Amino acid sequence: MTRDEKRHLSRVASLGCIACRRVGLGATPAEIHHIRDGQGAGLRASHYETIPLYPPHHRTGGHGVAIHAGRKVWEENYGAEQELLRQIRAELEMLYEH
């Protein structure tokens, strides 16, 4: 991983969980989720195609709560991965691009 990728991932995580923010819970601590939409089986997206998710929204929360427990239901609850990625990119641009 390059220095630029590490910096990007740190900035993404610092935004807090996008799913929590969407349901009014504020910016909870987040870990990185690599977007799966458009990726082949077993392939991970680039470090620049990531969104911040609270561990229960990422992997520990069960069906409908964790994206890895059922993406279709998760996206119905919180939004499509590509939509959330666009939002994160806009927020990062506002904060870091001058």
PDB file of N, CA and C in Angstrom:
ATOM      1  N   MET A   1       0.857  -1.176   0.000  1.00  0.00           N
ATOM      2  CA  MET A   1       0.000   0.000   0.000  1.00  0.00           C
ATOM      3  C   MET A   1       0.903   1.240   0.000  1.00  0.00           C
ATOM      4  N   THR A   2       0.563   2.192  -0.846  1.00  0.00           N
ATOM      5  CA  THR A   2       1.366   3.407  -0.948  1.00  0.00           C
ATOM      6  C   THR A   2       1.032   4.384   0.183  1.00  0.00           C
ATOM      7  N   ARG A   3       1.881   5.351   0.361  1.00  0.00           N
ATOM      8  CA  ARG A   3       1.650   6.396   1.364  1.00  0.00           C
ATOM      9  C   ARG A   3       0.357   7.156   1.066  1.00  0.00           C
ATOM     10  N   ASP A   4       0.116   7.443  -0.208  1.00  0.00           N
ATOM     11  CA  ASP A   4      -1.105   8.153  -0.597  1.00  0.00           C
ATOM     12  C   ASP A   4      -2.351   7.317  -0.288  1.00  0.00           C
ATOM     13  N   GLU A   5      -2.281   6.015  -0.542  1.00  0.00           N
ATOM     14  CA  GLU A   5      -3.416   5.140  -0.226  1.00  0.00           C
ATOM     15  C   GLU A   5      -3.678   5.105   1.278  1.00  0.00           C
ATOM     16  N   LYS A   6      -2.617   5.025   2.072  1.00  0.00           N
ATOM     17  CA  LYS A   6      -2.777   5.031   3.533  1.00  0.00           C
ATOM     18  C   LYS A   6      -3.432   6.322   4.003  1.00  0.00           C
ATOM     19  N   ARG A   7      -2.983   7.441   3.452  1.00  0.00           N
ATOM     20  CA  ARG A   7      -3.562   8.738   3.822  1.00  0.00           C
ATOM     21  C   ARG A   7      -5.040   8.785   3.437  1.00  0.00           C
ATOM     22  N   HIS A   8      -5.353   8.310   2.248  1.00  0.00           N
ATOM     23  CA  HIS A   8      -6.744   8.302   1.794  1.00  0.00           C
ATOM     24  C   HIS A   8      -7.613   7.459   2.730  1.00  0.00           C
ATOM     25  N   LEU A   9      -7.182   6.251   3.057  1.00  0.00           N
ATOM     26  CA  LEU A   9      -7.965   5.372   3.925  1.00  0.00           C
ATOM     27  C   LEU A   9      -8.150   5.980   5.308  1.00  0.00           C
ATOM     28  N   SER A  10      -7.130   6.642   5.809  1.00  0.00           N
ATOM     29  CA  SER A  10      -7.243   7.317   7.102  1.00  0.00           C
ATOM     30  C   SER A  10      -8.293   8.423   7.045  1.00  0.00           C
ATOM     31  N   ARG A  11      -8.298   9.166   5.971  1.00  0.00           N
ATOM     32  CA  ARG A  11      -9.289  10.237   5.804  1.00  0.00           C
ATOM     33  C   ARG A  11     -10.698   9.674   5.682  1.00  0.00           C
ATOM     34  N   VAL A  12     -10.849   8.591   4.950  1.00  0.00           N
ATOM     35  CA  VAL A  12     -12.167   7.953   4.811  1.00  0.00           C
ATOM     36  C   VAL A  12     -12.660   7.513   6.182  1.00  0.00           C
ATOM     37  N   ALA A  13     -11.829   6.805   6.927  1.00  0.00           N
ATOM     38  CA  ALA A  13     -12.231   6.312   8.252  1.00  0.00           C
ATOM     39  C   ALA A  13     -12.567   7.456   9.199  1.00  0.00           C
ATOM     40  N   SER A  14     -11.859   8.570   9.068  1.00  0.00           N
ATOM     41  CA  SER A  14     -12.085   9.702   9.979  1.00  0.00           C
ATOM     42  C   SER A  14     -13.466  10.332   9.811  1.00  0.00           C
ATOM     43  N   LEU A  15     -14.145  10.064   8.699  1.00  0.00           N
ATOM     44  CA  LEU A  15     -15.483  10.618   8.466  1.00  0.00           C
ATOM     45  C   LEU A  15     -16.543   9.961   9.345  1.00  0.00           C
ATOM     46  N   GLY A  16     -16.254   8.778   9.853  1.00  0.00           N
ATOM     47  CA  GLY A  16     -17.240   8.038  10.640  1.00  0.00           C
ATOM     48  C   GLY A  16     -18.162   7.250   9.731  1.00  0.00           C
ATOM     49  N   CYS A  17     -18.870   6.319  10.309  1.00  0.00           N
ATOM     50  CA  CYS A  17     -19.717   5.395   9.553  1.00  0.00           C
ATOM     51  C   CYS A  17     -20.798   6.136   8.765  1.00  0.00           C
ATOM     52  N   ILE A  18     -20.814   5.917   7.473  1.00  0.00           N
ATOM     53  CA  ILE A  18     -21.801   6.580   6.624  1.00  0.00           C
ATOM     54  C   ILE A  18     -23.202   6.021   6.852  1.00  0.00           C
ATOM     55  N   ALA A  19     -23.318   4.740   7.166  1.00  0.00           N
ATOM     56  CA  ALA A  19     -24.643   4.156   7.438  1.00  0.00           C
ATOM     57  C   ALA A  19     -25.220   4.738   8.724  1.00  0.00           C
ATOM     58  N   CYS A  20     -24.407   4.858   9.766  1.00  0.00           N
ATOM     59  CA  CYS A  20     -24.874   5.454  11.027  1.00  0.00           C
ATOM     60  C   CYS A  20     -25.333   6.895  10.805  1.00  0.00           C
ATOM     61  N   ARG A  21     -24.559   7.640  10.036  1.00  0.00           N
ATOM     62  CA  ARG A  21     -24.929   9.033   9.777  1.00  0.00           C
ATOM     63  C   ARG A  21     -26.234   9.106   9.004  1.00  0.00           C
ATOM     64  N   ARG A  22     -26.445   8.184   8.080  1.00  0.00           N
ATOM     65  CA  ARG A  22     -27.677   8.191   7.280  1.00  0.00           C
ATOM     66  C   ARG A  22     -28.926   7.961   8.117  1.00  0.00           C
ATOM     67  N   VAL A  23     -28.797   7.234   9.225  1.00  0.00           N
ATOM     68  CA  VAL A  23     -29.966   6.963  10.070  1.00  0.00           C
ATOM     69  C   VAL A  23     -29.970   7.838  11.324  1.00  0.00           C
ATOM     70  N   GLY A  24     -29.132   8.882  11.330  1.00  0.00           N
ATOM     71  CA  GLY A  24     -29.164   9.862  12.403  1.00  0.00           C
ATOM     72  C   GLY A  24     -28.421   9.501  13.667  1.00  0.00           C
ATOM     73  N   LEU A  25     -27.497   8.549  13.597  1.00  0.00           N
ATOM     74  CA  LEU A  25     -26.743   8.148  14.788  1.00  0.00           C
ATOM     75  C   LEU A  25     -25.432   8.906  14.955  1.00  0.00           C
ATOM     76  N   GLY A  26     -25.124   9.797  14.045  1.00  0.00           N
ATOM     77  CA  GLY A  26     -23.872  10.541  14.135  1.00  0.00           C
ATOM     78  C   GLY A  26     -22.710   9.759  13.551  1.00  0.00           C
ATOM     79  N   ALA A  27     -21.532  10.313  13.711  1.00  0.00           N
ATOM     80  CA  ALA A  27     -20.319   9.735  13.124  1.00  0.00           C
ATOM     81  C   ALA A  27     -19.679   8.754  14.101  1.00  0.00           C
ATOM     82  N   THR A  28     -20.066   7.503  14.032  1.00  0.00           N
ATOM     83  CA  THR A  28     -19.487   6.470  14.884  1.00  0.00           C
ATOM     84  C   THR A  28     -18.145   6.015  14.311  1.00  0.00           C
ATOM     85  N   PRO A  29     -17.278   5.443  15.145  1.00  0.00           N
ATOM     86  CA  PRO A  29     -15.972   4.979  14.652  1.00  0.00           C
ATOM     87  C   PRO A  29     -16.146   4.005  13.487  1.00  0.00           C
ATOM     88  N   ALA A  30     -15.256   4.119  12.522  1.00  0.00           N
ATOM     89  CA  ALA A  30     -15.434   3.339  11.295  1.00  0.00           C
ATOM     90  C   ALA A  30     -14.187   2.559  10.929  1.00  0.00           C
ATOM     91  N   GLU A  31     -14.428   1.468  10.224  1.00  0.00           N
ATOM     92  CA  GLU A  31     -13.366   0.741   9.551  1.00  0.00           C
ATOM     93  C   GLU A  31     -13.654   0.815   8.055  1.00  0.00           C
ATOM     94  N   ILE A  32     -12.712   0.395   7.264  1.00  0.00           N
ATOM     95  CA  ILE A  32     -12.800   0.551   5.815  1.00  0.00           C
ATOM     96  C   ILE A  32     -13.525  -0.630   5.170  1.00  0.00           C
ATOM     97  N   HIS A  33     -14.475  -0.305   4.297  1.00  0.00           N
ATOM     98  CA  HIS A  33     -15.147  -1.314   3.473  1.00  0.00           C
ATOM     99  C   HIS A  33     -14.807  -1.034   2.018  1.00  0.00           C
ATOM    100  N   HIS A  34     -14.225  -2.016   1.342  1.00  0.00           N
ATOM    101  CA  HIS A  34     -13.949  -1.907  -0.091  1.00  0.00           C
ATOM    102  C   HIS A  34     -15.229  -2.244  -0.856  1.00  0.00           C
ATOM    103  N   ILE A  35     -15.620  -1.366  -1.749  1.00  0.00           N
ATOM    104  CA  ILE A  35     -16.837  -1.529  -2.540  1.00  0.00           C
ATOM    105  C   ILE A  35     -16.781  -2.850  -3.305  1.00  0.00           C
ATOM    106  N   ARG A  36     -17.877  -3.587  -3.281  1.00  0.00           N
ATOM    107  CA  ARG A  36     -17.954  -4.869  -3.990  1.00  0.00           C
ATOM    108  C   ARG A  36     -18.681  -4.729  -5.327  1.00  0.00           C
ATOM    109  N   ASP A  37     -19.506  -3.719  -5.471  1.00  0.00           N
ATOM    110  CA  ASP A  37     -20.289  -3.530  -6.690  1.00  0.00           C
ATOM    111  C   ASP A  37     -19.359  -3.410  -7.895  1.00  0.00           C
ATOM    112  N   GLY A  38     -19.562  -4.274  -8.875  1.00  0.00           N
ATOM    113  CA  GLY A  38     -18.757  -4.213 -10.091  1.00  0.00           C
ATOM    114  C   GLY A  38     -17.471  -5.007 -10.025  1.00  0.00           C
ATOM    115  N   GLN A  39     -17.187  -5.638  -8.891  1.00  0.00           N
ATOM    116  CA  GLN A  39     -15.978  -6.440  -8.738  1.00  0.00           C
ATOM    117  C   GLN A  39     -16.309  -7.900  -8.998  1.00  0.00           C
ATOM    118  N   GLY A  40     -15.364  -8.626  -9.534  1.00  0.00           N
ATOM    119  CA  GLY A  40     -15.553 -10.057  -9.742  1.00  0.00           C
ATOM    120  C   GLY A  40     -15.467 -10.810  -8.423  1.00  0.00           C
ATOM    121  N   ALA A  41     -15.861 -12.046  -8.440  1.00  0.00           N
ATOM    122  CA  ALA A  41     -15.821 -12.871  -7.231  1.00  0.00           C
ATOM    123  C   ALA A  41     -14.392 -12.953  -6.706  1.00  0.00           C
ATOM    124  N   GLY A  42     -14.233 -12.675  -5.439  1.00  0.00           N
ATOM    125  CA  GLY A  42     -12.923 -12.762  -4.810  1.00  0.00           C
ATOM    126  C   GLY A  42     -12.009 -11.583  -5.081  1.00  0.00           C
ATOM    127  N   LEU A  43     -12.454 -10.605  -5.841  1.00  0.00           N
ATOM    128  CA  LEU A  43     -11.626  -9.438  -6.134  1.00  0.00           C
ATOM    129  C   LEU A  43     -12.014  -8.283  -5.231  1.00  0.00           C
ATOM    130  N   ARG A  44     -11.005  -7.546  -4.770  1.00  0.00           N
ATOM    131  CA  ARG A  44     -11.256  -6.391  -3.926  1.00  0.00           C
ATOM    132  C   ARG A  44     -11.061  -5.124  -4.752  1.00  0.00           C
ATOM    133  N   ALA A  45     -11.883  -4.141  -4.473  1.00  0.00           N
ATOM    134  CA  ALA A  45     -11.776  -2.851  -5.162  1.00  0.00           C
ATOM    135  C   ALA A  45     -10.500  -2.132  -4.727  1.00  0.00           C
ATOM    136  N   SER A  46     -10.160  -1.114  -5.460  1.00  0.00           N
ATOM    137  CA  SER A  46      -9.023  -0.268  -5.122  1.00  0.00           C
ATOM    138  C   SER A  46      -9.236   0.389  -3.758  1.00  0.00           C
ATOM    139  N   HIS A  47      -8.147   0.804  -3.134  1.00  0.00           N
ATOM    140  CA  HIS A  47      -8.231   1.499  -1.849  1.00  0.00           C
ATOM    141  C   HIS A  47      -8.953   2.846  -1.983  1.00  0.00           C
ATOM    142  N   TYR A  48      -9.132   3.313  -3.205  1.00  0.00           N
ATOM    143  CA  TYR A  48      -9.850   4.566  -3.433  1.00  0.00           C
ATOM    144  C   TYR A  48     -11.351   4.339  -3.630  1.00  0.00           C
ATOM    145  N   GLU A  49     -11.770   3.112  -3.664  1.00  0.00           N
ATOM    146  CA  GLU A  49     -13.197   2.772  -3.776  1.00  0.00           C
ATOM    147  C   GLU A  49     -13.649   2.163  -2.457  1.00  0.00           C
ATOM    148  N   THR A  50     -13.648   3.008  -1.430  1.00  0.00           N
ATOM    149  CA  THR A  50     -13.935   2.556  -0.069  1.00  0.00           C
ATOM    150  C   THR A  50     -14.904   3.503   0.623  1.00  0.00           C
ATOM    151  N   ILE A  51     -15.648   2.945   1.570  1.00  0.00           N
ATOM    152  CA  ILE A  51     -16.541   3.747   2.407  1.00  0.00           C
ATOM    153  C   ILE A  51     -16.286   3.381   3.868  1.00  0.00           C
ATOM    154  N   PRO A  52     -16.559   4.322   4.783  1.00  0.00           N
ATOM    155  CA  PRO A  52     -16.355   4.050   6.206  1.00  0.00           C
ATOM    156  C   PRO A  52     -17.600   3.416   6.828  1.00  0.00           C
ATOM    157  N   LEU A  53     -17.408   2.285   7.500  1.00  0.00           N
ATOM    158  CA  LEU A  53     -18.525   1.603   8.156  1.00  0.00           C
ATOM    159  C   LEU A  53     -18.142   1.198   9.578  1.00  0.00           C
ATOM    160  N   TYR A  54     -19.065   1.410  10.511  1.00  0.00           N
ATOM    161  CA  TYR A  54     -18.972   0.934  11.884  1.00  0.00           C
ATOM    162  C   TYR A  54     -18.910  -0.592  11.822  1.00  0.00           C
ATOM    163  N   PRO A  55     -18.104  -1.271  12.672  1.00  0.00           N
ATOM    164  CA  PRO A  55     -17.989  -2.731  12.572  1.00  0.00           C
ATOM    165  C   PRO A  55     -19.323  -3.481  12.456  1.00  0.00           C
ATOM    166  N   PRO A  56     -20.375  -3.142  13.236  1.00  0.00           N
ATOM    167  CA  PRO A  56     -21.647  -3.850  13.030  1.00  0.00           C
ATOM    168  C   PRO A  56     -22.249  -3.629  11.637  1.00  0.00           C
ATOM    169  N   HIS A  57     -22.053  -2.451  11.051  1.00  0.00           N
ATOM    170  CA  HIS A  57     -22.563  -2.207   9.699  1.00  0.00           C
ATOM    171  C   HIS A  57     -21.670  -2.846   8.635  1.00  0.00           C
ATOM    172  N   HIS A  58     -20.448  -3.145   9.005  1.00  0.00           N
ATOM    173  CA  HIS A  58     -19.511  -3.740   8.059  1.00  0.00           C
ATOM    174  C   HIS A  58     -19.575  -5.261   8.078  1.00  0.00           C
ATOM    175  N   ARG A  59     -19.382  -5.879   9.265  1.00  0.00           N
ATOM    176  CA  ARG A  59     -19.198  -7.329   9.268  1.00  0.00           C
ATOM    177  C   ARG A  59     -19.778  -8.072  10.459  1.00  0.00           C
ATOM    178  N   THR A  60     -20.095  -7.400  11.574  1.00  0.00           N
ATOM    179  CA  THR A  60     -20.497  -8.134  12.781  1.00  0.00           C
ATOM    180  C   THR A  60     -21.975  -8.052  13.114  1.00  0.00           C
ATOM    181  N   GLY A  61     -22.754  -7.292  12.372  1.00  0.00           N
ATOM    182  CA  GLY A  61     -24.124  -6.999  12.768  1.00  0.00           C
ATOM    183  C   GLY A  61     -25.221  -7.946  12.329  1.00  0.00           C
ATOM    184  N   GLY A  62     -24.926  -8.934  11.546  1.00  0.00           N
ATOM    185  CA  GLY A  62     -25.973  -9.852  11.112  1.00  0.00           C
ATOM    186  C   GLY A  62     -26.728  -9.347   9.891  1.00  0.00           C
ATOM    187  N   HIS A  63     -27.638 -10.167   9.395  1.00  0.00           N
ATOM    188  CA  HIS A  63     -28.385  -9.883   8.167  1.00  0.00           C
ATOM    189  C   HIS A  63     -29.206  -8.597   8.295  1.00  0.00           C
ATOM    190  N   GLY A  64     -29.048  -7.716   7.318  1.00  0.00           N
ATOM    191  CA  GLY A  64     -29.766  -6.447   7.314  1.00  0.00           C
ATOM    192  C   GLY A  64     -29.037  -5.335   8.036  1.00  0.00           C
ATOM    193  N   VAL A  65     -28.065  -5.701   8.866  1.00  0.00           N
ATOM    194  CA  VAL A  65     -27.273  -4.711   9.602  1.00  0.00           C
ATOM    195  C   VAL A  65     -25.865  -4.642   9.018  1.00  0.00           C
ATOM    196  N   ALA A  66     -25.231  -5.790   8.813  1.00  0.00           N
ATOM    197  CA  ALA A  66     -23.871  -5.853   8.265  1.00  0.00           C
ATOM    198  C   ALA A  66     -23.921  -6.081   6.756  1.00  0.00           C
ATOM    199  N   ILE A  67     -23.170  -5.287   6.031  1.00  0.00           N
ATOM    200  CA  ILE A  67     -23.171  -5.414   4.569  1.00  0.00           C
ATOM    201  C   ILE A  67     -22.686  -6.788   4.127  1.00  0.00           C
ATOM    202  N   HIS A  68     -21.735  -7.373   4.863  1.00  0.00           N
ATOM    203  CA  HIS A  68     -21.221  -8.686   4.477  1.00  0.00           C
ATOM    204  C   HIS A  68     -22.175  -9.823   4.839  1.00  0.00           C
ATOM    205  N   ALA A  69     -23.256  -9.525   5.550  1.00  0.00           N
ATOM    206  CA  ALA A  69     -24.249 -10.549   5.894  1.00  0.00           C
ATOM    207  C   ALA A  69     -25.436 -10.539   4.927  1.00  0.00           C
ATOM    208  N   GLY A  70     -25.426  -9.635   3.983  1.00  0.00           N
ATOM    209  CA  GLY A  70     -26.521  -9.562   3.006  1.00  0.00           C
ATOM    210  C   GLY A  70     -26.602  -8.186   2.388  1.00  0.00           C
ATOM    211  N   ARG A  71     -25.877  -8.003   1.290  1.00  0.00           N
ATOM    212  CA  ARG A  71     -25.754  -6.678   0.678  1.00  0.00           C
ATOM    213  C   ARG A  71     -27.082  -6.118   0.189  1.00  0.00           C
ATOM    214  N   LYS A  72     -27.925  -6.946  -0.416  1.00  0.00           N
ATOM    215  CA  LYS A  72     -29.171  -6.433  -0.991  1.00  0.00           C
ATOM    216  C   LYS A  72     -30.044  -5.774   0.080  1.00  0.00           C
ATOM    217  N   VAL A  73     -30.267  -6.450   1.188  1.00  0.00           N
ATOM    218  CA  VAL A  73     -31.080  -5.891   2.279  1.00  0.00           C
ATOM    219  C   VAL A  73     -30.370  -4.693   2.895  1.00  0.00           C
ATOM    220  N   TRP A  74     -29.057  -4.790   3.062  1.00  0.00           N
ATOM    221  CA  TRP A  74     -28.280  -3.685   3.632  1.00  0.00           C
ATOM    222  C   TRP A  74     -28.460  -2.427   2.773  1.00  0.00           C
ATOM    223  N   GLU A  75     -28.354  -2.574   1.452  1.00  0.00           N
ATOM    224  CA  GLU A  75     -28.503  -1.421   0.565  1.00  0.00           C
ATOM    225  C   GLU A  75     -29.920  -0.858   0.608  1.00  0.00           C
ATOM    226  N   GLU A  76     -30.921  -1.696   0.804  1.00  0.00           N
ATOM    227  CA  GLU A  76     -32.289  -1.191   0.968  1.00  0.00           C
ATOM    228  C   GLU A  76     -32.399  -0.337   2.233  1.00  0.00           C
ATOM    229  N   ASN A  77     -31.657  -0.702   3.258  1.00  0.00           N
ATOM    230  CA  ASN A  77     -31.695   0.027   4.531  1.00  0.00           C
ATOM    231  C   ASN A  77     -30.845   1.296   4.537  1.00  0.00           C
ATOM    232  N   TYR A  78     -29.684   1.270   3.870  1.00  0.00           N
ATOM    233  CA  TYR A  78     -28.715   2.358   4.021  1.00  0.00           C
ATOM    234  C   TYR A  78     -28.310   3.053   2.724  1.00  0.00           C
ATOM    235  N   GLY A  79     -28.609   2.454   1.580  1.00  0.00           N
ATOM    236  CA  GLY A  79     -28.227   3.051   0.303  1.00  0.00           C
ATOM    237  C   GLY A  79     -27.256   2.161  -0.461  1.00  0.00           C
ATOM    238  N   ALA A  80     -27.229   2.340  -1.770  1.00  0.00           N
ATOM    239  CA  ALA A  80     -26.355   1.549  -2.638  1.00  0.00           C
ATOM    240  C   ALA A  80     -24.896   1.950  -2.444  1.00  0.00           C
ATOM    241  N   GLU A  81     -24.010   0.970  -2.561  1.00  0.00           N
ATOM    242  CA  GLU A  81     -22.583   1.230  -2.365  1.00  0.00           C
ATOM    243  C   GLU A  81     -22.076   2.369  -3.253  1.00  0.00           C
ATOM    244  N   GLN A  82     -22.448   2.373  -4.527  1.00  0.00           N
ATOM    245  CA  GLN A  82     -21.962   3.421  -5.435  1.00  0.00           C
ATOM    246  C   GLN A  82     -22.475   4.799  -5.018  1.00  0.00           C
ATOM    247  N   GLU A  83     -23.698   4.868  -4.561  1.00  0.00           N
ATOM    248  CA  GLU A  83     -24.271   6.128  -4.074  1.00  0.00           C
ATOM    249  C   GLU A  83     -23.495   6.616  -2.846  1.00  0.00           C
ATOM    250  N   LEU A  84     -23.203   5.707  -1.928  1.00  0.00           N
ATOM    251  CA  LEU A  84     -22.462   6.069  -0.720  1.00  0.00           C
ATOM    252  C   LEU A  84     -21.030   6.467  -1.057  1.00  0.00           C
ATOM    253  N   LEU A  85     -20.430   5.782  -2.020  1.00  0.00           N
ATOM    254  CA  LEU A  85     -19.082   6.137  -2.458  1.00  0.00           C
ATOM    255  C   LEU A  85     -19.061   7.553  -3.025  1.00  0.00           C
ATOM    256  N   ARG A  86     -20.053   7.905  -3.835  1.00  0.00           N
ATOM    257  CA  ARG A  86     -20.120   9.278  -4.377  1.00  0.00           C
ATOM    258  C   ARG A  86     -20.224  10.299  -3.246  1.00  0.00           C
ATOM    259  N   GLN A  87     -21.022   9.986  -2.228  1.00  0.00           N
ATOM    260  CA  GLN A  87     -21.162  10.900  -1.095  1.00  0.00           C
ATOM    261  C   GLN A  87     -19.834  11.062  -0.359  1.00  0.00           C
ATOM    262  N   ILE A  88     -19.141   9.968  -0.118  1.00  0.00           N
ATOM    263  CA  ILE A  88     -17.856  10.025   0.579  1.00  0.00           C
ATOM    264  C   ILE A  88     -16.851  10.827  -0.231  1.00  0.00           C
ATOM    265  N   ARG A  89     -16.802  10.602  -1.523  1.00  0.00           N
ATOM    266  CA  ARG A  89     -15.869  11.360  -2.368  1.00  0.00           C
ATOM    267  C   ARG A  89     -16.178  12.851  -2.328  1.00  0.00           C
ATOM    268  N   ALA A  90     -17.448  13.212  -2.333  1.00  0.00           N
ATOM    269  CA  ALA A  90     -17.828  14.630  -2.257  1.00  0.00           C
ATOM    270  C   ALA A  90     -17.405  15.228  -0.916  1.00  0.00           C
ATOM    271  N   GLU A  91     -17.601  14.493   0.164  1.00  0.00           N
ATOM    272  CA  GLU A  91     -17.201  14.985   1.484  1.00  0.00           C
ATOM    273  C   GLU A  91     -15.691  15.164   1.563  1.00  0.00           C
ATOM    274  N   LEU A  92     -14.935  14.206   1.043  1.00  0.00           N
ATOM    275  CA  LEU A  92     -13.475  14.313   1.059  1.00  0.00           C
ATOM    276  C   LEU A  92     -13.006  15.494   0.223  1.00  0.00           C
ATOM    277  N   GLU A  93     -13.629  15.689  -0.919  1.00  0.00           N
ATOM    278  CA  GLU A  93     -13.257  16.820  -1.774  1.00  0.00           C
ATOM    279  C   GLU A  93     -13.509  18.140  -1.053  1.00  0.00           C
ATOM    280  N   MET A  94     -14.632  18.231  -0.372  1.00  0.00           N
ATOM    281  CA  MET A  94     -14.958  19.449   0.367  1.00  0.00           C
ATOM    282  C   MET A  94     -13.938  19.711   1.486  1.00  0.00           C
ATOM    283  N   LEU A  95     -13.500  18.662   2.145  1.00  0.00           N
ATOM    284  CA  LEU A  95     -12.588  18.808   3.278  1.00  0.00           C
ATOM    285  C   LEU A  95     -11.132  18.993   2.881  1.00  0.00           C
ATOM    286  N   TYR A  96     -10.693  18.332   1.814  1.00  0.00           N
ATOM    287  CA  TYR A  96      -9.261  18.254   1.537  1.00  0.00           C
ATOM    288  C   TYR A  96      -8.813  18.861   0.221  1.00  0.00           C
ATOM    289  N   GLU A  97      -9.701  19.104  -0.705  1.00  0.00           N
ATOM    290  CA  GLU A  97      -9.310  19.703  -1.984  1.00  0.00           C
ATOM    291  C   GLU A  97      -9.542  21.208  -1.898  1.00  0.00           C
ATOM    292  N   HIS A  98      -8.516  21.947  -2.116  1.00  0.00           N
ATOM    293  CA  HIS A  98      -8.652  23.409  -1.987  1.00  0.00           C
ATOM    294  C   HIS A  98      -8.674  24.063  -3.329  1.00  0.00           C
TER     295      HIS A  98
END
